[in-house]
Amino acid sequence: MQAAPARTDTAPRDDALADRAFRWLVTGAGVLVLVALAAAALSMLWGGRDAFSTFGIGFLWSKEWDPVGRQFGALVPIYGTVVTAVIAMLIAVPVSFGIAMFLTEIAPKWLRGPVGAAIELLAGIPSIIYGMWGLFVLVPVLSEHVYPWVDAHMGQWPLVGALFAGPPLGLGMLTAGLVLAIMVVPFIASVMREVFLTVPGRLKESAYALGSTRWEVVWDVVLPYTRSAVIGGVFLGLGRALGETMAVTFVLGNAHELVASLLMPGNSIAATIANEFAEADSEMYRSALIALGFVLFLVTFVVLSLARLMLRRLARREGR
């Protein structure tokens, strides 16, 4: 049996060089992300400089959108983007929580695999498929069977009745929110399921031994243990909902009108850019659309920054 070759004097030096090269390589990968992010933001800001210089900060709260008169404002797209994303999260978060709880606490083992695989497959469906399904299947059902009832009953409620009053067109912000909710459910549910599986079994068994019900175990043990990760998953879904384009474009109605009713057509930043960029026949028109892209970048950045701030505060409160 031959002995292993002895290490030469240059071996420590080679190891140090390799370690230094690896450190610079991974550092460059991290810096590349920041450079790409800054380049994308600056390129959109530069492309929208004409709109910002012409309309100023009032571009953000002006509801006028007149390509012929070259008067543009971002309020209607911003409003539609925020409202549809909020509707989506109000629906998707409870549904995702229920799916994750079912897969981790209630479902038999033989069922967890197929349902989990189905959730992951839903996450891989292209957004245009959701948009086509929403337009050809969901919109007719809502306009014929759901929205007439909503307008007749919920539209008469005090204070919030204006949100549900309107013609049953089928296309509108509520429909867009429903489609977005269906799209983001797989992402949030997958994150919740994975983090719920990290809860030590001894914690749950101890709670059950003390006489806790299943709901008490979930509410008092599972959620506090995974709170930060669950909030991160929710904001991940929110970021997806804010930037969605094709699915929203199909069912939103694409109308530059600021209305309170969720049943009426509206518009979003991504849908406006997708629909009108090819038709931009002037430099100001094109600059306004690029400026909308910069506004969407800012909205998403602010939302994700708030998520990071919330997670950091939770971590400090938990003593980590």
Tab-separated table of C-alpha atoms in Angstrom:
chain	number	residue	atom	x	y	z
A	1	MET	CA	0.000	0.000	0.000
A	2	GLN	CA	1.519	3.262	-1.130
A	3	ALA	CA	1.697	6.195	1.237
A	4	ALA	CA	-0.139	9.386	0.401
A	5	PRO	CA	2.049	12.039	-1.204
A	6	ALA	CA	3.381	14.553	1.249
A	7	ARG	CA	2.065	18.117	1.098
A	8	THR	CA	4.521	20.564	-0.355
A	9	ASP	CA	5.421	23.902	1.135
A	10	THR	CA	3.259	25.685	-1.447
A	11	ALA	CA	0.061	23.897	-0.355
A	12	PRO	CA	-0.937	26.451	2.347
A	13	ARG	CA	-0.314	29.267	-0.122
A	14	ASP	CA	-2.466	27.573	-2.764
A	15	ASP	CA	-5.252	27.043	-0.226
A	16	ALA	CA	-5.144	30.708	0.752
A	17	LEU	CA	-5.298	31.806	-2.888
A	18	ALA	CA	-8.218	29.475	-3.582
A	19	ASP	CA	-10.062	30.726	-0.500
A	20	ARG	CA	-9.466	34.330	-1.503
A	21	ALA	CA	-10.636	33.685	-5.065
A	22	PHE	CA	-13.774	31.980	-3.785
A	23	ARG	CA	-14.491	34.896	-1.438
A	24	TRP	CA	-14.135	37.412	-4.263
A	25	LEU	CA	-16.307	35.256	-6.509
A	26	VAL	CA	-19.248	35.079	-4.115
A	27	THR	CA	-18.800	38.754	-3.200
A	28	GLY	CA	-19.025	39.623	-6.871
A	29	ALA	CA	-22.222	37.592	-7.167
A	30	GLY	CA	-23.759	39.559	-4.302
A	31	VAL	CA	-22.618	42.902	-5.693
A	32	LEU	CA	-24.016	41.932	-9.112
A	33	VAL	CA	-27.509	41.779	-7.601
A	34	LEU	CA	-27.181	45.307	-6.212
A	35	VAL	CA	-25.747	46.618	-9.486
A	36	ALA	CA	-28.572	45.049	-11.505
A	37	LEU	CA	-31.175	46.466	-9.122
A	38	ALA	CA	-29.685	49.961	-9.238
A	39	ALA	CA	-29.265	49.797	-13.019
A	40	ALA	CA	-32.908	48.818	-13.524
A	41	ALA	CA	-34.137	51.628	-11.269
A	42	LEU	CA	-31.875	54.264	-12.825
A	43	SER	CA	-32.713	53.220	-16.379
A	44	MET	CA	-36.439	53.588	-15.694
A	45	LEU	CA	-35.876	56.885	-13.918
A	46	TRP	CA	-33.864	58.171	-16.873
A	47	GLY	CA	-36.453	56.943	-19.361
A	48	GLY	CA	-39.223	58.708	-17.458
A	49	ARG	CA	-37.316	61.952	-16.937
A	50	ASP	CA	-39.462	63.852	-19.455
A	51	ALA	CA	-42.682	62.931	-17.651
A	52	PHE	CA	-41.261	63.737	-14.221
A	53	SER	CA	-39.790	67.047	-15.372
A	54	THR	CA	-43.023	68.070	-17.134
A	55	PHE	CA	-45.599	67.012	-14.561
A	56	GLY	CA	-43.441	67.015	-11.435
A	57	ILE	CA	-44.520	65.238	-8.283
A	58	GLY	CA	-48.117	65.856	-9.322
A	59	PHE	CA	-47.682	62.967	-11.768
A	60	LEU	CA	-48.283	60.617	-8.848
A	61	TRP	CA	-51.731	61.942	-7.871
A	62	SER	CA	-53.097	63.183	-11.174
A	63	LYS	CA	-55.895	60.988	-12.556
A	64	GLU	CA	-55.789	62.434	-16.060
A	65	TRP	CA	-54.572	60.131	-18.832
A	66	ASP	CA	-54.931	61.761	-22.244
A	67	PRO	CA	-52.464	60.492	-24.886
A	68	VAL	CA	-53.913	62.886	-27.501
A	69	GLY	CA	-53.475	65.960	-25.305
A	70	ARG	CA	-50.258	64.495	-23.831
A	71	GLN	CA	-51.462	64.861	-20.269
A	72	PHE	CA	-50.597	61.942	-18.019
A	73	GLY	CA	-51.081	61.001	-14.380
A	74	ALA	CA	-50.350	57.844	-12.428
A	75	LEU	CA	-53.117	57.930	-9.810
A	76	VAL	CA	-55.553	55.556	-11.553
A	77	PRO	CA	-52.929	52.836	-12.281
A	78	ILE	CA	-51.490	53.153	-8.769
A	79	TYR	CA	-54.955	52.877	-7.239
A	80	GLY	CA	-55.824	49.832	-9.336
A	81	THR	CA	-52.529	48.126	-8.522
A	82	VAL	CA	-52.897	48.620	-4.772
A	83	VAL	CA	-56.602	47.728	-4.622
A	84	THR	CA	-56.303	44.510	-6.647
A	85	ALA	CA	-53.267	43.430	-4.605
A	86	VAL	CA	-55.088	44.092	-1.315
A	87	ILE	CA	-58.133	42.110	-2.481
A	88	ALA	CA	-55.861	39.266	-3.520
A	89	MET	CA	-54.118	39.154	-0.145
A	90	LEU	CA	-57.377	39.336	1.825
A	91	ILE	CA	-58.490	36.183	0.006
A	92	ALA	CA	-55.191	34.374	-0.447
A	93	VAL	CA	-53.748	34.595	3.077
A	94	PRO	CA	-56.599	32.776	4.904
A	95	VAL	CA	-56.894	30.188	2.124
A	96	SER	CA	-53.140	29.578	2.107
A	97	PHE	CA	-53.112	29.263	5.886
A	98	GLY	CA	-55.906	26.689	5.702
A	99	ILE	CA	-54.096	24.694	3.020
A	100	ALA	CA	-50.840	24.696	4.988
A	101	MET	CA	-52.600	23.657	8.195
A	102	PHE	CA	-54.453	20.874	6.389
A	103	LEU	CA	-51.271	19.485	4.845
A	104	THR	CA	-49.238	19.593	8.069
A	105	GLU	CA	-51.765	18.863	10.807
A	106	ILE	CA	-54.913	17.226	9.453
A	107	ALA	CA	-54.414	15.444	6.123
A	108	PRO	CA	-53.442	11.754	6.199
A	109	LYS	CA	-49.947	10.977	5.008
A	110	TRP	CA	-51.128	9.361	1.776
A	111	LEU	CA	-52.907	12.593	0.800
A	112	ARG	CA	-50.185	15.087	1.693
A	113	GLY	CA	-47.954	14.196	-1.240
A	114	PRO	CA	-50.541	14.564	-4.045
A	115	VAL	CA	-52.017	17.772	-2.632
A	116	GLY	CA	-48.570	19.287	-2.079
A	117	ALA	CA	-47.572	18.376	-5.638
A	118	ALA	CA	-50.768	19.958	-6.963
A	119	ILE	CA	-49.989	23.187	-5.095
A	120	GLU	CA	-46.514	23.292	-6.607
A	121	LEU	CA	-47.918	22.646	-10.085
A	122	LEU	CA	-50.339	25.548	-9.685
A	123	ALA	CA	-47.379	27.797	-8.937
A	124	GLY	CA	-45.797	26.810	-12.248
A	125	ILE	CA	-48.785	27.656	-14.470
A	126	PRO	CA	-48.028	30.709	-16.683
A	127	SER	CA	-49.909	33.839	-15.750
A	128	ILE	CA	-51.441	34.163	-19.210
A	129	ILE	CA	-53.272	30.877	-18.629
A	130	TYR	CA	-54.817	32.314	-15.466
A	131	GLY	CA	-55.813	35.402	-17.429
A	132	MET	CA	-57.474	33.417	-20.215
A	133	TRP	CA	-59.291	31.231	-17.695
A	134	GLY	CA	-60.452	34.315	-15.859
A	135	LEU	CA	-61.722	35.966	-19.040
A	136	PHE	CA	-63.499	32.988	-20.605
A	137	VAL	CA	-64.669	31.095	-17.505
A	138	LEU	CA	-64.681	33.272	-14.394
A	139	VAL	CA	-65.986	36.509	-15.922
A	140	PRO	CA	-69.192	34.975	-17.393
A	141	VAL	CA	-69.956	33.167	-14.140
A	142	LEU	CA	-69.471	36.280	-12.041
A	143	SER	CA	-71.429	38.548	-14.373
A	144	GLU	CA	-74.434	36.194	-14.586
A	145	HIS	CA	-74.644	34.599	-11.149
A	146	VAL	CA	-72.566	36.520	-8.574
A	147	TYR	CA	-72.306	40.234	-9.289
A	148	PRO	CA	-76.071	40.818	-9.764
A	149	TRP	CA	-76.620	39.464	-6.235
A	150	VAL	CA	-73.667	41.492	-4.907
A	151	ASP	CA	-75.051	44.700	-6.419
A	152	ALA	CA	-78.598	44.034	-5.190
A	153	HIS	CA	-77.687	43.095	-1.618
A	154	MET	CA	-74.174	44.220	-0.642
A	155	GLY	CA	-74.495	47.407	-2.672
A	156	GLN	CA	-77.132	48.603	-0.179
A	157	TRP	CA	-74.903	48.314	2.855
A	158	PRO	CA	-74.114	51.571	4.680
A	159	LEU	CA	-70.614	53.034	4.400
A	160	VAL	CA	-69.148	50.193	2.271
A	161	GLY	CA	-72.077	49.758	-0.113
A	162	ALA	CA	-70.398	51.942	-2.756
A	163	LEU	CA	-67.645	49.334	-3.076
A	164	PHE	CA	-70.103	46.664	-4.241
A	165	ALA	CA	-72.579	48.721	-6.271
A	166	GLY	CA	-72.345	48.770	-10.034
A	167	PRO	CA	-73.296	47.026	-13.258
A	168	PRO	CA	-72.480	43.299	-13.375
A	169	LEU	CA	-69.957	43.526	-16.186
A	170	GLY	CA	-67.757	40.730	-14.874
A	171	LEU	CA	-64.619	42.708	-15.699
A	172	GLY	CA	-63.317	44.852	-12.877
A	173	MET	CA	-61.006	45.208	-9.926
A	174	LEU	CA	-62.773	42.570	-7.827
A	175	THR	CA	-62.393	40.004	-10.603
A	176	ALA	CA	-58.730	40.922	-11.012
A	177	GLY	CA	-58.254	40.510	-7.266
A	178	LEU	CA	-59.859	37.055	-7.376
A	179	VAL	CA	-57.573	35.923	-10.197
A	180	LEU	CA	-54.533	37.321	-8.401
A	181	ALA	CA	-55.562	35.508	-5.226
A	182	ILE	CA	-55.711	32.197	-7.094
A	183	MET	CA	-52.258	32.911	-8.516
A	184	VAL	CA	-50.512	33.778	-5.243
A	185	VAL	CA	-52.134	31.058	-3.103
A	186	PRO	CA	-49.626	28.385	-4.239
A	187	PHE	CA	-46.640	30.574	-3.344
A	188	ILE	CA	-47.879	31.541	0.116
A	189	ALA	CA	-49.216	28.054	0.901
A	190	SER	CA	-45.920	26.413	-0.092
A	191	VAL	CA	-43.909	28.741	2.150
A	192	MET	CA	-46.302	28.262	5.066
A	193	ARG	CA	-46.277	24.494	4.697
A	194	GLU	CA	-42.483	24.327	4.696
A	195	VAL	CA	-42.109	26.539	7.768
A	196	PHE	CA	-44.883	24.726	9.653
A	197	LEU	CA	-42.972	21.489	9.111
A	198	THR	CA	-39.984	22.981	10.956
A	199	VAL	CA	-41.902	23.194	14.244
A	200	PRO	CA	-40.429	20.557	16.596
A	201	GLY	CA	-42.849	17.726	17.254
A	202	ARG	CA	-42.077	17.844	20.979
A	203	LEU	CA	-43.565	21.332	21.278
A	204	LYS	CA	-46.866	20.246	19.758
A	205	GLU	CA	-46.931	16.974	21.694
A	206	SER	CA	-46.354	18.866	24.943
A	207	ALA	CA	-49.250	21.193	24.172
A	208	TYR	CA	-51.531	18.272	23.376
A	209	ALA	CA	-50.451	16.559	26.610
A	210	LEU	CA	-51.528	19.659	28.547
A	211	GLY	CA	-55.003	19.383	27.065
A	212	SER	CA	-54.765	21.911	24.237
A	213	THR	CA	-57.048	21.550	21.269
A	214	ARG	CA	-55.741	21.406	17.729
A	215	TRP	CA	-56.677	25.049	17.136
A	216	GLU	CA	-54.917	26.099	20.353
A	217	VAL	CA	-51.788	24.236	19.303
A	218	VAL	CA	-51.815	25.964	15.922
A	219	TRP	CA	-52.544	29.414	17.344
A	220	ASP	CA	-50.339	29.280	20.464
A	221	VAL	CA	-47.466	27.055	19.336
A	222	VAL	CA	-47.127	26.766	15.565
A	223	LEU	CA	-47.811	30.375	14.589
A	224	PRO	CA	-45.591	32.012	17.254
A	225	TYR	CA	-42.744	29.652	16.327
A	226	THR	CA	-42.994	30.429	12.603
A	227	ARG	CA	-44.346	33.980	12.701
A	228	SER	CA	-41.424	35.689	10.978
A	229	ALA	CA	-41.252	33.170	8.152
A	230	VAL	CA	-45.036	33.272	7.648
A	231	ILE	CA	-44.996	37.069	7.352
A	232	GLY	CA	-42.127	36.802	4.886
A	233	GLY	CA	-44.135	34.372	2.763
A	234	VAL	CA	-47.153	36.689	2.818
A	235	PHE	CA	-45.092	39.631	1.601
A	236	LEU	CA	-43.525	37.424	-1.062
A	237	GLY	CA	-47.016	36.770	-2.385
A	238	LEU	CA	-47.841	40.473	-2.141
A	239	GLY	CA	-44.813	41.333	-4.255
A	240	ARG	CA	-45.995	38.851	-6.883
A	241	ALA	CA	-49.502	40.347	-6.843
A	242	LEU	CA	-48.227	43.925	-7.234
A	243	GLY	CA	-46.196	43.161	-10.336
A	244	GLU	CA	-48.511	40.744	-12.149
A	245	THR	CA	-49.249	41.785	-15.733
A	246	MET	CA	-50.952	39.386	-18.122
A	247	ALA	CA	-53.527	37.839	-15.808
A	248	VAL	CA	-54.656	41.271	-14.623
A	249	THR	CA	-54.717	42.684	-18.142
A	250	PHE	CA	-57.269	40.108	-19.273
A	251	VAL	CA	-59.849	40.732	-16.532
A	252	LEU	CA	-59.293	44.248	-15.184
A	253	GLY	CA	-61.131	46.088	-17.948
A	254	ASN	CA	-58.297	48.546	-18.648
A	255	ALA	CA	-60.267	51.753	-18.088
A	256	HIS	CA	-58.572	54.950	-16.875
A	257	GLU	CA	-61.368	55.871	-14.492
A	258	LEU	CA	-61.112	56.408	-10.755
A	259	VAL	CA	-64.244	54.849	-9.261
A	260	ALA	CA	-65.048	53.488	-5.816
A	261	SER	CA	-66.947	50.422	-7.026
A	262	LEU	CA	-64.911	47.227	-7.172
A	263	LEU	CA	-67.250	45.894	-9.857
A	264	MET	CA	-66.232	48.587	-12.335
A	265	PRO	CA	-63.293	48.271	-14.743
A	266	GLY	CA	-60.035	49.876	-13.715
A	267	ASN	CA	-56.375	49.735	-14.582
A	268	SER	CA	-53.036	48.870	-13.048
A	269	ILE	CA	-49.485	49.965	-13.659
A	270	ALA	CA	-48.356	46.719	-15.249
A	271	ALA	CA	-51.510	46.422	-17.385
A	272	THR	CA	-51.191	50.011	-18.602
A	273	ILE	CA	-47.603	49.477	-19.693
A	274	ALA	CA	-48.397	46.164	-21.412
A	275	ASN	CA	-51.431	47.534	-23.254
A	276	GLU	CA	-50.137	50.918	-24.370
A	277	PHE	CA	-46.380	50.726	-24.814
A	278	ALA	CA	-46.653	49.543	-28.422
A	279	GLU	CA	-49.086	52.393	-29.165
A	280	ALA	CA	-46.938	55.151	-27.659
A	281	ASP	CA	-46.643	57.582	-30.577
A	282	SER	CA	-44.753	60.381	-28.832
A	283	GLU	CA	-41.748	60.789	-26.599
A	284	MET	CA	-43.909	62.098	-23.760
A	285	TYR	CA	-46.282	59.139	-24.026
A	286	ARG	CA	-43.396	56.692	-23.903
A	287	SER	CA	-41.746	58.585	-21.046
A	288	ALA	CA	-44.974	58.492	-19.021
A	289	LEU	CA	-45.194	54.715	-19.418
A	290	ILE	CA	-41.571	54.255	-18.350
A	291	ALA	CA	-42.224	56.572	-15.419
A	292	LEU	CA	-45.091	54.267	-14.432
A	293	GLY	CA	-42.594	51.406	-14.410
A	294	PHE	CA	-40.380	53.384	-12.038
A	295	VAL	CA	-43.389	54.057	-9.791
A	296	LEU	CA	-44.171	50.318	-9.721
A	297	PHE	CA	-40.550	49.678	-8.799
A	298	LEU	CA	-40.841	52.145	-5.932
A	299	VAL	CA	-44.123	50.644	-4.700
A	300	THR	CA	-42.687	47.129	-4.684
A	301	PHE	CA	-39.468	48.316	-3.049
A	302	VAL	CA	-41.367	50.125	-0.295
A	303	VAL	CA	-43.586	47.099	0.377
A	304	LEU	CA	-40.671	44.687	0.607
A	305	SER	CA	-38.692	47.151	2.746
A	306	LEU	CA	-41.617	47.372	5.163
A	307	ALA	CA	-41.672	43.578	5.266
A	308	ARG	CA	-37.987	43.459	6.161
A	309	LEU	CA	-38.490	46.119	8.827
A	310	MET	CA	-41.396	44.203	10.332
A	311	LEU	CA	-39.418	40.970	10.363
A	312	ARG	CA	-36.468	42.709	12.036
A	313	ARG	CA	-38.728	44.120	14.760
A	314	LEU	CA	-40.265	40.710	15.343
A	315	ALA	CA	-36.816	39.177	15.605
A	316	ARG	CA	-35.783	41.804	18.189
A	317	ARG	CA	-38.970	41.208	20.148
A	318	GLU	CA	-38.270	37.480	20.156
A	319	GLY	CA	-34.724	38.117	21.396
A	320	ARG	CA	-32.889	37.003	18.279
